[in-house]
């Protein structure tokens, strides 16, 4: 049974890794390799031309900068709002708390596409199109983040906060010096998920940006290559460039997450 489990995990890993590996390989293909029969998995003659074309035939540098700004600013605001909201719903008792929390969680059932028209009309009325705030403002409140953080905060004994209050500790200090370090694992995990989600978003940035200088990289990616002559090299090169920061963030944060989780469950 253990061998079957290991085999299944290996096969599943290969399925997940294959598109990433193929994108990296195809980014070095000369144009003729995309039409070769049989299809190739590795370039016949590796070339960096696709990377040069990806940056020279489009404003990829600006698209990348826009995506990083949107993802970074959006993640910071998202996590700040989610942490404060989860803290409020966990440690404060006020009238209508459970009903309000239920309403927030219920919004998870609403399909995001159903809100596109209303959101776009609102952003346009506020004259926030072609701006970073306009791109991220409709996704700052994330019910799943609030719910997960609240569930994690509930595992922390209320006696910690009561003792802190008796010692004259403010809520801000208790949150920043004790609760956030204890919850580091879930916060880092949600932050990485938030960054990658905002970085990979396509439809909403496409709707609220008209100027090319404000396009995000996912939108700008469609301007690369020419499908009619199977010229996909620059697109694969750009995809590889896009994957790099997400993979680096995951690799860099993997050990802190693992350490924090193991420490948490060990009761230390």
PDB file of C-alpha atoms in Angstrom:
ATOM      1  CA  UNK A   1       0.000   0.000   0.000  1.00  0.00           C
ATOM      2  CA  UNK A   2       2.859   2.357   0.807  1.00  0.00           C
ATOM      3  CA  UNK A   3       4.458   1.609  -2.564  1.00  0.00           C
ATOM      4  CA  UNK A   4       1.187   2.350  -4.380  1.00  0.00           C
ATOM      5  CA  UNK A   5       0.837   5.597  -2.464  1.00  0.00           C
ATOM      6  CA  UNK A   6       4.398   6.604  -3.343  1.00  0.00           C
ATOM      7  CA  UNK A   7       3.816   5.688  -7.006  1.00  0.00           C
ATOM      8  CA  UNK A   8       0.593   7.691  -7.142  1.00  0.00           C
ATOM      9  CA  UNK A   9       2.276  10.698  -5.498  1.00  0.00           C
ATOM     10  CA  UNK A  10       5.141  10.485  -8.001  1.00  0.00           C
ATOM     11  CA  UNK A  11       2.800  10.329 -10.991  1.00  0.00           C
ATOM     12  CA  UNK A  12       0.749  13.228  -9.656  1.00  0.00           C
ATOM     13  CA  UNK A  13       3.923  15.262  -9.135  1.00  0.00           C
ATOM     14  CA  UNK A  14       4.985  14.586 -12.729  1.00  0.00           C
ATOM     15  CA  UNK A  15       1.595  15.751 -14.013  1.00  0.00           C
ATOM     16  CA  UNK A  16       1.954  19.005 -12.063  1.00  0.00           C
ATOM     17  CA  UNK A  17       5.610  19.583 -12.944  1.00  0.00           C
ATOM     18  CA  UNK A  18       5.404  18.687 -16.656  1.00  0.00           C
ATOM     19  CA  UNK A  19       3.793  21.955 -17.908  1.00  0.00           C
ATOM     20  CA  UNK A  20       6.386  23.997 -16.007  1.00  0.00           C
ATOM     21  CA  UNK A  21       9.262  21.906 -17.335  1.00  0.00           C
ATOM     22  CA  UNK A  22       7.897  22.031 -20.894  1.00  0.00           C
ATOM     23  CA  UNK A  23       7.463  25.823 -20.738  1.00  0.00           C
ATOM     24  CA  UNK A  24      11.081  26.169 -19.671  1.00  0.00           C
ATOM     25  CA  UNK A  25      12.258  23.849 -22.451  1.00  0.00           C
ATOM     26  CA  UNK A  26      10.060  25.462 -25.132  1.00  0.00           C
ATOM     27  CA  UNK A  27      11.333  28.923 -24.231  1.00  0.00           C
ATOM     28  CA  UNK A  28      14.638  27.879 -25.840  1.00  0.00           C
ATOM     29  CA  UNK A  29      13.035  26.436 -29.017  1.00  0.00           C
ATOM     30  CA  UNK A  30      13.922  27.948 -32.387  1.00  0.00           C
ATOM     31  CA  UNK A  31      10.804  28.736 -34.420  1.00  0.00           C
ATOM     32  CA  UNK A  32      11.120  25.564 -36.538  1.00  0.00           C
ATOM     33  CA  UNK A  33      10.868  23.284 -33.475  1.00  0.00           C
ATOM     34  CA  UNK A  34       7.218  24.242 -32.901  1.00  0.00           C
ATOM     35  CA  UNK A  35       6.195  22.734 -36.248  1.00  0.00           C
ATOM     36  CA  UNK A  36       8.481  19.682 -36.218  1.00  0.00           C
ATOM     37  CA  UNK A  37       7.006  16.186 -36.504  1.00  0.00           C
ATOM     38  CA  UNK A  38       7.113  14.384 -34.173  1.00  0.00           C
ATOM     39  CA  UNK A  39       6.731  17.062 -31.533  1.00  0.00           C
ATOM     40  CA  UNK A  40       9.803  17.904 -29.533  1.00  0.00           C
ATOM     41  CA  UNK A  41      10.257  18.002 -25.777  1.00  0.00           C
ATOM     42  CA  UNK A  42      13.718  19.563 -25.957  1.00  0.00           C
ATOM     43  CA  UNK A  43      15.122  22.211 -28.333  1.00  0.00           C
ATOM     44  CA  UNK A  44      17.154  21.018 -31.296  1.00  0.00           C
ATOM     45  CA  UNK A  45      19.412  24.066 -30.995  1.00  0.00           C
ATOM     46  CA  UNK A  46      18.872  26.019 -27.748  1.00  0.00           C
ATOM     47  CA  UNK A  47      18.548  29.756 -28.331  1.00  0.00           C
ATOM     48  CA  UNK A  48      17.951  32.854 -26.212  1.00  0.00           C
ATOM     49  CA  UNK A  49      16.276  34.696 -29.088  1.00  0.00           C
ATOM     50  CA  UNK A  50      12.813  34.159 -27.604  1.00  0.00           C
ATOM     51  CA  UNK A  51      13.790  35.995 -24.409  1.00  0.00           C
ATOM     52  CA  UNK A  52      15.236  38.924 -26.365  1.00  0.00           C
ATOM     53  CA  UNK A  53      12.086  39.103 -28.488  1.00  0.00           C
ATOM     54  CA  UNK A  54       9.807  38.881 -25.453  1.00  0.00           C
ATOM     55  CA  UNK A  55      11.371  42.049 -24.032  1.00  0.00           C
ATOM     56  CA  UNK A  56      11.925  43.873 -27.327  1.00  0.00           C
ATOM     57  CA  UNK A  57       8.578  43.228 -29.061  1.00  0.00           C
ATOM     58  CA  UNK A  58       6.459  44.342 -26.106  1.00  0.00           C
ATOM     59  CA  UNK A  59       6.670  46.505 -23.020  1.00  0.00           C
ATOM     60  CA  UNK A  60       7.222  43.424 -20.860  1.00  0.00           C
ATOM     61  CA  UNK A  61       9.314  45.293 -18.291  1.00  0.00           C
ATOM     62  CA  UNK A  62       6.456  47.694 -17.606  1.00  0.00           C
ATOM     63  CA  UNK A  63       3.917  44.850 -17.500  1.00  0.00           C
ATOM     64  CA  UNK A  64       6.053  43.009 -14.934  1.00  0.00           C
ATOM     65  CA  UNK A  65       6.417  46.152 -12.829  1.00  0.00           C
ATOM     66  CA  UNK A  66       2.652  46.700 -12.861  1.00  0.00           C
ATOM     67  CA  UNK A  67       1.974  43.110 -11.836  1.00  0.00           C
ATOM     68  CA  UNK A  68       4.483  43.280  -8.979  1.00  0.00           C
ATOM     69  CA  UNK A  69       3.007  46.546  -7.723  1.00  0.00           C
ATOM     70  CA  UNK A  70      -0.555  45.217  -7.897  1.00  0.00           C
ATOM     71  CA  UNK A  71       0.374  41.905  -6.257  1.00  0.00           C
ATOM     72  CA  UNK A  72       2.539  43.411  -3.513  1.00  0.00           C
ATOM     73  CA  UNK A  73       0.213  46.281  -2.626  1.00  0.00           C
ATOM     74  CA  UNK A  74      -2.855  44.057  -2.882  1.00  0.00           C
ATOM     75  CA  UNK A  75      -1.319  41.341  -0.696  1.00  0.00           C
ATOM     76  CA  UNK A  76      -0.275  43.804   2.024  1.00  0.00           C
ATOM     77  CA  UNK A  77      -3.730  45.418   2.127  1.00  0.00           C
ATOM     78  CA  UNK A  78      -5.525  42.068   1.871  1.00  0.00           C
ATOM     79  CA  UNK A  79      -3.616  40.505   4.728  1.00  0.00           C
ATOM     80  CA  UNK A  80      -3.884  43.624   6.904  1.00  0.00           C
ATOM     81  CA  UNK A  81      -7.657  43.757   6.465  1.00  0.00           C
ATOM     82  CA  UNK A  82      -8.044  39.998   6.935  1.00  0.00           C
ATOM     83  CA  UNK A  83      -5.906  39.869  10.094  1.00  0.00           C
ATOM     84  CA  UNK A  84      -7.657  42.801  11.770  1.00  0.00           C
ATOM     85  CA  UNK A  85     -11.101  41.512  10.777  1.00  0.00           C
ATOM     86  CA  UNK A  86     -10.367  37.977  11.974  1.00  0.00           C
ATOM     87  CA  UNK A  87      -8.991  39.363  15.246  1.00  0.00           C
ATOM     88  CA  UNK A  88     -12.154  41.400  15.779  1.00  0.00           C
ATOM     89  CA  UNK A  89     -14.458  38.460  15.141  1.00  0.00           C
ATOM     90  CA  UNK A  90     -12.387  36.222  17.423  1.00  0.00           C
ATOM     91  CA  UNK A  91     -11.686  38.290  20.524  1.00  0.00           C
ATOM     92  CA  UNK A  92     -14.493  40.860  20.620  1.00  0.00           C
ATOM     93  CA  UNK A  93     -18.147  40.298  21.489  1.00  0.00           C
ATOM     94  CA  UNK A  94     -20.587  42.773  19.968  1.00  0.00           C
ATOM     95  CA  UNK A  95     -24.173  42.742  18.851  1.00  0.00           C
ATOM     96  CA  UNK A  96     -24.713  41.090  15.482  1.00  0.00           C
ATOM     97  CA  UNK A  97     -21.185  39.648  15.337  1.00  0.00           C
ATOM     98  CA  UNK A  98     -22.229  36.154  14.229  1.00  0.00           C
ATOM     99  CA  UNK A  99     -24.762  37.488  11.714  1.00  0.00           C
ATOM    100  CA  UNK A 100     -22.190  39.821  10.181  1.00  0.00           C
ATOM    101  CA  UNK A 101     -19.624  37.030   9.988  1.00  0.00           C
ATOM    102  CA  UNK A 102     -22.204  34.789   8.326  1.00  0.00           C
ATOM    103  CA  UNK A 103     -22.920  37.476   5.724  1.00  0.00           C
ATOM    104  CA  UNK A 104     -19.215  37.812   4.936  1.00  0.00           C
ATOM    105  CA  UNK A 105     -18.758  34.051   4.612  1.00  0.00           C
ATOM    106  CA  UNK A 106     -21.923  33.806   2.478  1.00  0.00           C
ATOM    107  CA  UNK A 107     -20.317  36.026  -0.161  1.00  0.00           C
ATOM    108  CA  UNK A 108     -18.026  33.088  -0.936  1.00  0.00           C
ATOM    109  CA  UNK A 109     -21.024  31.528  -2.702  1.00  0.00           C
ATOM    110  CA  UNK A 110     -21.302  34.428  -5.151  1.00  0.00           C
ATOM    111  CA  UNK A 111     -19.532  33.812  -8.477  1.00  0.00           C
ATOM    112  CA  UNK A 112     -17.018  36.571  -9.102  1.00  0.00           C
ATOM    113  CA  UNK A 113     -18.081  36.915 -12.758  1.00  0.00           C
ATOM    114  CA  UNK A 114     -21.584  37.914 -11.639  1.00  0.00           C
ATOM    115  CA  UNK A 115     -20.124  41.006  -9.957  1.00  0.00           C
ATOM    116  CA  UNK A 116     -17.980  42.180 -12.852  1.00  0.00           C
ATOM    117  CA  UNK A 117     -20.492  44.651 -14.279  1.00  0.00           C
ATOM    118  CA  UNK A 118     -21.349  46.189 -10.912  1.00  0.00           C
ATOM    119  CA  UNK A 119     -17.685  46.425  -9.936  1.00  0.00           C
ATOM    120  CA  UNK A 120     -16.675  47.950 -13.255  1.00  0.00           C
ATOM    121  CA  UNK A 121     -19.482  50.518 -13.111  1.00  0.00           C
ATOM    122  CA  UNK A 122     -18.436  51.505  -9.596  1.00  0.00           C
ATOM    123  CA  UNK A 123     -14.730  51.790 -10.432  1.00  0.00           C
ATOM    124  CA  UNK A 124     -15.465  53.827 -13.542  1.00  0.00           C
ATOM    125  CA  UNK A 125     -17.792  56.146 -11.605  1.00  0.00           C
ATOM    126  CA  UNK A 126     -15.018  56.711  -9.050  1.00  0.00           C
ATOM    127  CA  UNK A 127     -12.565  57.398 -11.907  1.00  0.00           C
ATOM    128  CA  UNK A 128     -10.202  54.692 -10.725  1.00  0.00           C
ATOM    129  CA  UNK A 129      -9.699  52.978 -14.075  1.00  0.00           C
ATOM    130  CA  UNK A 130      -6.079  52.762 -15.228  1.00  0.00           C
ATOM    131  CA  UNK A 131      -4.817  52.843 -11.637  1.00  0.00           C
ATOM    132  CA  UNK A 132      -3.383  50.343  -9.190  1.00  0.00           C
ATOM    133  CA  UNK A 133      -6.124  51.083  -6.663  1.00  0.00           C
ATOM    134  CA  UNK A 134      -8.765  50.394  -9.299  1.00  0.00           C
ATOM    135  CA  UNK A 135      -7.218  47.002 -10.079  1.00  0.00           C
ATOM    136  CA  UNK A 136      -6.967  45.787  -6.487  1.00  0.00           C
ATOM    137  CA  UNK A 137      -9.859  47.572  -4.733  1.00  0.00           C
ATOM    138  CA  UNK A 138     -12.508  44.990  -5.596  1.00  0.00           C
ATOM    139  CA  UNK A 139     -10.484  42.099  -4.172  1.00  0.00           C
ATOM    140  CA  UNK A 140      -9.303  43.482  -0.833  1.00  0.00           C
ATOM    141  CA  UNK A 141     -11.915  41.699   1.264  1.00  0.00           C
ATOM    142  CA  UNK A 142     -11.310  37.947   1.023  1.00  0.00           C
ATOM    143  CA  UNK A 143     -13.842  35.887   3.044  1.00  0.00           C
ATOM    144  CA  UNK A 144     -11.746  32.703   2.843  1.00  0.00           C
ATOM    145  CA  UNK A 145      -8.746  34.461   4.387  1.00  0.00           C
ATOM    146  CA  UNK A 146     -10.866  35.926   7.177  1.00  0.00           C
ATOM    147  CA  UNK A 147     -12.467  32.558   7.898  1.00  0.00           C
ATOM    148  CA  UNK A 148      -9.165  30.645   7.954  1.00  0.00           C
ATOM    149  CA  UNK A 149      -7.434  33.237  10.127  1.00  0.00           C
ATOM    150  CA  UNK A 150     -10.352  33.339  12.540  1.00  0.00           C
ATOM    151  CA  UNK A 151     -10.340  29.555  12.877  1.00  0.00           C
ATOM    152  CA  UNK A 152      -6.597  29.664  13.554  1.00  0.00           C
ATOM    153  CA  UNK A 153      -6.910  32.533  16.055  1.00  0.00           C
ATOM    154  CA  UNK A 154      -9.553  30.544  17.948  1.00  0.00           C
ATOM    155  CA  UNK A 155      -6.923  27.924  18.772  1.00  0.00           C
ATOM    156  CA  UNK A 156      -5.090  30.563  20.828  1.00  0.00           C
ATOM    157  CA  UNK A 157      -6.339  30.611  24.414  1.00  0.00           C
ATOM    158  CA  UNK A 158      -8.211  33.769  25.418  1.00  0.00           C
ATOM    159  CA  UNK A 159      -6.208  33.698  28.648  1.00  0.00           C
ATOM    160  CA  UNK A 160      -3.242  35.092  26.737  1.00  0.00           C
ATOM    161  CA  UNK A 161      -5.191  38.198  25.784  1.00  0.00           C
ATOM    162  CA  UNK A 162      -6.722  38.539  29.246  1.00  0.00           C
ATOM    163  CA  UNK A 163      -3.277  38.423  30.837  1.00  0.00           C
ATOM    164  CA  UNK A 164      -1.972  40.928  28.301  1.00  0.00           C
ATOM    165  CA  UNK A 165      -4.846  43.329  29.013  1.00  0.00           C
ATOM    166  CA  UNK A 166      -4.208  43.086  32.762  1.00  0.00           C
ATOM    167  CA  UNK A 167      -0.585  44.010  32.122  1.00  0.00           C
ATOM    168  CA  UNK A 168      -1.708  47.072  30.183  1.00  0.00           C
ATOM    169  CA  UNK A 169      -0.980  45.639  26.742  1.00  0.00           C
ATOM    170  CA  UNK A 170      -3.013  47.185  23.921  1.00  0.00           C
ATOM    171  CA  UNK A 171      -4.776  45.138  21.262  1.00  0.00           C
ATOM    172  CA  UNK A 172      -2.336  46.394  18.652  1.00  0.00           C
ATOM    173  CA  UNK A 173       0.666  45.259  20.670  1.00  0.00           C
ATOM    174  CA  UNK A 174      -0.925  41.912  21.526  1.00  0.00           C
ATOM    175  CA  UNK A 175      -1.711  41.330  17.845  1.00  0.00           C
ATOM    176  CA  UNK A 176       1.720  42.283  16.517  1.00  0.00           C
ATOM    177  CA  UNK A 177       3.949  40.796  19.232  1.00  0.00           C
ATOM    178  CA  UNK A 178       2.131  37.586  20.093  1.00  0.00           C
ATOM    179  CA  UNK A 179      -0.738  36.579  17.829  1.00  0.00           C
ATOM    180  CA  UNK A 180       0.890  37.220  14.465  1.00  0.00           C
ATOM    181  CA  UNK A 181       4.148  35.373  15.354  1.00  0.00           C
ATOM    182  CA  UNK A 182       2.103  32.422  16.637  1.00  0.00           C
ATOM    183  CA  UNK A 183       0.067  32.408  13.396  1.00  0.00           C
ATOM    184  CA  UNK A 184       3.063  32.917  11.112  1.00  0.00           C
ATOM    185  CA  UNK A 185       2.512  29.677   9.189  1.00  0.00           C
ATOM    186  CA  UNK A 186      -1.045  30.380   8.082  1.00  0.00           C
ATOM    187  CA  UNK A 187      -0.294  34.063   7.417  1.00  0.00           C
ATOM    188  CA  UNK A 188       2.679  33.258   5.160  1.00  0.00           C
ATOM    189  CA  UNK A 189       0.668  30.595   3.323  1.00  0.00           C
ATOM    190  CA  UNK A 190      -2.256  32.962   2.706  1.00  0.00           C
ATOM    191  CA  UNK A 191       0.115  35.757   1.666  1.00  0.00           C
ATOM    192  CA  UNK A 192       1.775  33.550  -0.968  1.00  0.00           C
ATOM    193  CA  UNK A 193      -1.634  32.440  -2.234  1.00  0.00           C
ATOM    194  CA  UNK A 194      -2.818  36.049  -2.363  1.00  0.00           C
ATOM    195  CA  UNK A 195       0.291  37.218  -4.228  1.00  0.00           C
ATOM    196  CA  UNK A 196       0.063  34.449  -6.828  1.00  0.00           C
ATOM    197  CA  UNK A 197      -3.692  34.996  -7.292  1.00  0.00           C
ATOM    198  CA  UNK A 198      -3.298  38.722  -7.895  1.00  0.00           C
ATOM    199  CA  UNK A 199      -0.240  38.167 -10.080  1.00  0.00           C
ATOM    200  CA  UNK A 200      -2.080  35.673 -12.286  1.00  0.00           C
ATOM    201  CA  UNK A 201      -5.375  37.565 -12.535  1.00  0.00           C
ATOM    202  CA  UNK A 202      -6.366  38.339 -16.122  1.00  0.00           C
ATOM    203  CA  UNK A 203      -9.996  39.311 -16.658  1.00  0.00           C
ATOM    204  CA  UNK A 204     -10.394  42.152 -14.152  1.00  0.00           C
ATOM    205  CA  UNK A 205      -7.119  43.966 -15.064  1.00  0.00           C
ATOM    206  CA  UNK A 206      -8.142  43.641 -18.713  1.00  0.00           C
ATOM    207  CA  UNK A 207     -11.466  45.394 -18.011  1.00  0.00           C
ATOM    208  CA  UNK A 208     -10.200  48.302 -15.914  1.00  0.00           C
ATOM    209  CA  UNK A 209      -7.053  49.182 -17.864  1.00  0.00           C
ATOM    210  CA  UNK A 210      -7.165  50.939 -21.221  1.00  0.00           C
ATOM    211  CA  UNK A 211      -3.656  52.376 -21.321  1.00  0.00           C
ATOM    212  CA  UNK A 212      -0.903  49.995 -22.337  1.00  0.00           C
ATOM    213  CA  UNK A 213       1.339  51.464 -19.634  1.00  0.00           C
ATOM    214  CA  UNK A 214      -1.081  50.169 -16.973  1.00  0.00           C
ATOM    215  CA  UNK A 215      -1.507  46.654 -18.343  1.00  0.00           C
ATOM    216  CA  UNK A 216      -0.470  43.774 -16.129  1.00  0.00           C
ATOM    217  CA  UNK A 217       1.778  41.038 -17.415  1.00  0.00           C
ATOM    218  CA  UNK A 218      -1.015  38.481 -17.864  1.00  0.00           C
ATOM    219  CA  UNK A 219      -2.766  40.882 -20.231  1.00  0.00           C
ATOM    220  CA  UNK A 220       0.469  41.877 -21.934  1.00  0.00           C
ATOM    221  CA  UNK A 221       1.331  38.228 -22.469  1.00  0.00           C
ATOM    222  CA  UNK A 222      -1.391  37.957 -25.123  1.00  0.00           C
ATOM    223  CA  UNK A 223       0.445  40.580 -27.196  1.00  0.00           C
ATOM    224  CA  UNK A 224       3.415  38.266 -27.689  1.00  0.00           C
ATOM    225  CA  UNK A 225       3.788  35.761 -30.492  1.00  0.00           C
ATOM    226  CA  UNK A 226       1.613  35.116 -33.493  1.00  0.00           C
ATOM    227  CA  UNK A 227      -0.716  32.129 -33.447  1.00  0.00           C
ATOM    228  CA  UNK A 228      -1.238  32.095 -37.221  1.00  0.00           C
ATOM    229  CA  UNK A 229       2.377  31.079 -37.866  1.00  0.00           C
ATOM    230  CA  UNK A 230       2.834  29.097 -34.623  1.00  0.00           C
ATOM    231  CA  UNK A 231       5.344  31.619 -33.310  1.00  0.00           C
ATOM    232  CA  UNK A 232       4.996  30.732 -29.637  1.00  0.00           C
ATOM    233  CA  UNK A 233       8.629  31.179 -28.586  1.00  0.00           C
ATOM    234  CA  UNK A 234       8.303  34.673 -27.023  1.00  0.00           C
ATOM    235  CA  UNK A 235       5.175  33.579 -25.153  1.00  0.00           C
ATOM    236  CA  UNK A 236       6.930  30.594 -23.591  1.00  0.00           C
ATOM    237  CA  UNK A 237       9.874  32.813 -22.681  1.00  0.00           C
ATOM    238  CA  UNK A 238       7.545  35.294 -21.001  1.00  0.00           C
ATOM    239  CA  UNK A 239       5.715  32.472 -19.197  1.00  0.00           C
ATOM    240  CA  UNK A 240       9.034  31.223 -17.825  1.00  0.00           C
ATOM    241  CA  UNK A 241       9.856  34.727 -16.602  1.00  0.00           C
ATOM    242  CA  UNK A 242       6.438  34.892 -14.887  1.00  0.00           C
ATOM    243  CA  UNK A 243       6.861  31.540 -13.172  1.00  0.00           C
ATOM    244  CA  UNK A 244      10.247  32.432 -11.725  1.00  0.00           C
ATOM    245  CA  UNK A 245       9.179  34.854  -8.918  1.00  0.00           C
ATOM    246  CA  UNK A 246       6.352  32.568  -7.757  1.00  0.00           C
ATOM    247  CA  UNK A 247       8.692  29.565  -7.585  1.00  0.00           C
ATOM    248  CA  UNK A 248      11.348  31.606  -5.782  1.00  0.00           C
ATOM    249  CA  UNK A 249       8.784  32.824  -3.229  1.00  0.00           C
ATOM    250  CA  UNK A 250       7.554  29.295  -2.619  1.00  0.00           C
ATOM    251  CA  UNK A 251      11.050  27.860  -2.250  1.00  0.00           C
ATOM    252  CA  UNK A 252      12.119  30.715   0.042  1.00  0.00           C
ATOM    253  CA  UNK A 253       9.043  30.388   2.262  1.00  0.00           C
ATOM    254  CA  UNK A 254       8.756  26.603   2.285  1.00  0.00           C
ATOM    255  CA  UNK A 255      11.144  26.032   5.175  1.00  0.00           C
ATOM    256  CA  UNK A 256       9.699  28.811   7.441  1.00  0.00           C
ATOM    257  CA  UNK A 257       6.184  27.449   6.855  1.00  0.00           C
ATOM    258  CA  UNK A 258       7.259  23.882   7.613  1.00  0.00           C
ATOM    259  CA  UNK A 259       9.182  24.948  10.729  1.00  0.00           C
ATOM    260  CA  UNK A 260       6.343  27.107  11.999  1.00  0.00           C
ATOM    261  CA  UNK A 261       3.737  24.412  11.446  1.00  0.00           C
ATOM    262  CA  UNK A 262       5.813  21.711  13.152  1.00  0.00           C
ATOM    263  CA  UNK A 263       6.527  24.018  16.087  1.00  0.00           C
ATOM    264  CA  UNK A 264       2.868  24.918  16.396  1.00  0.00           C
ATOM    265  CA  UNK A 265       1.636  21.323  16.457  1.00  0.00           C
ATOM    266  CA  UNK A 266       4.414  20.326  18.837  1.00  0.00           C
ATOM    267  CA  UNK A 267       2.958  22.820  21.278  1.00  0.00           C
ATOM    268  CA  UNK A 268       6.101  24.975  21.511  1.00  0.00           C
TER     269      UNK A 268
END
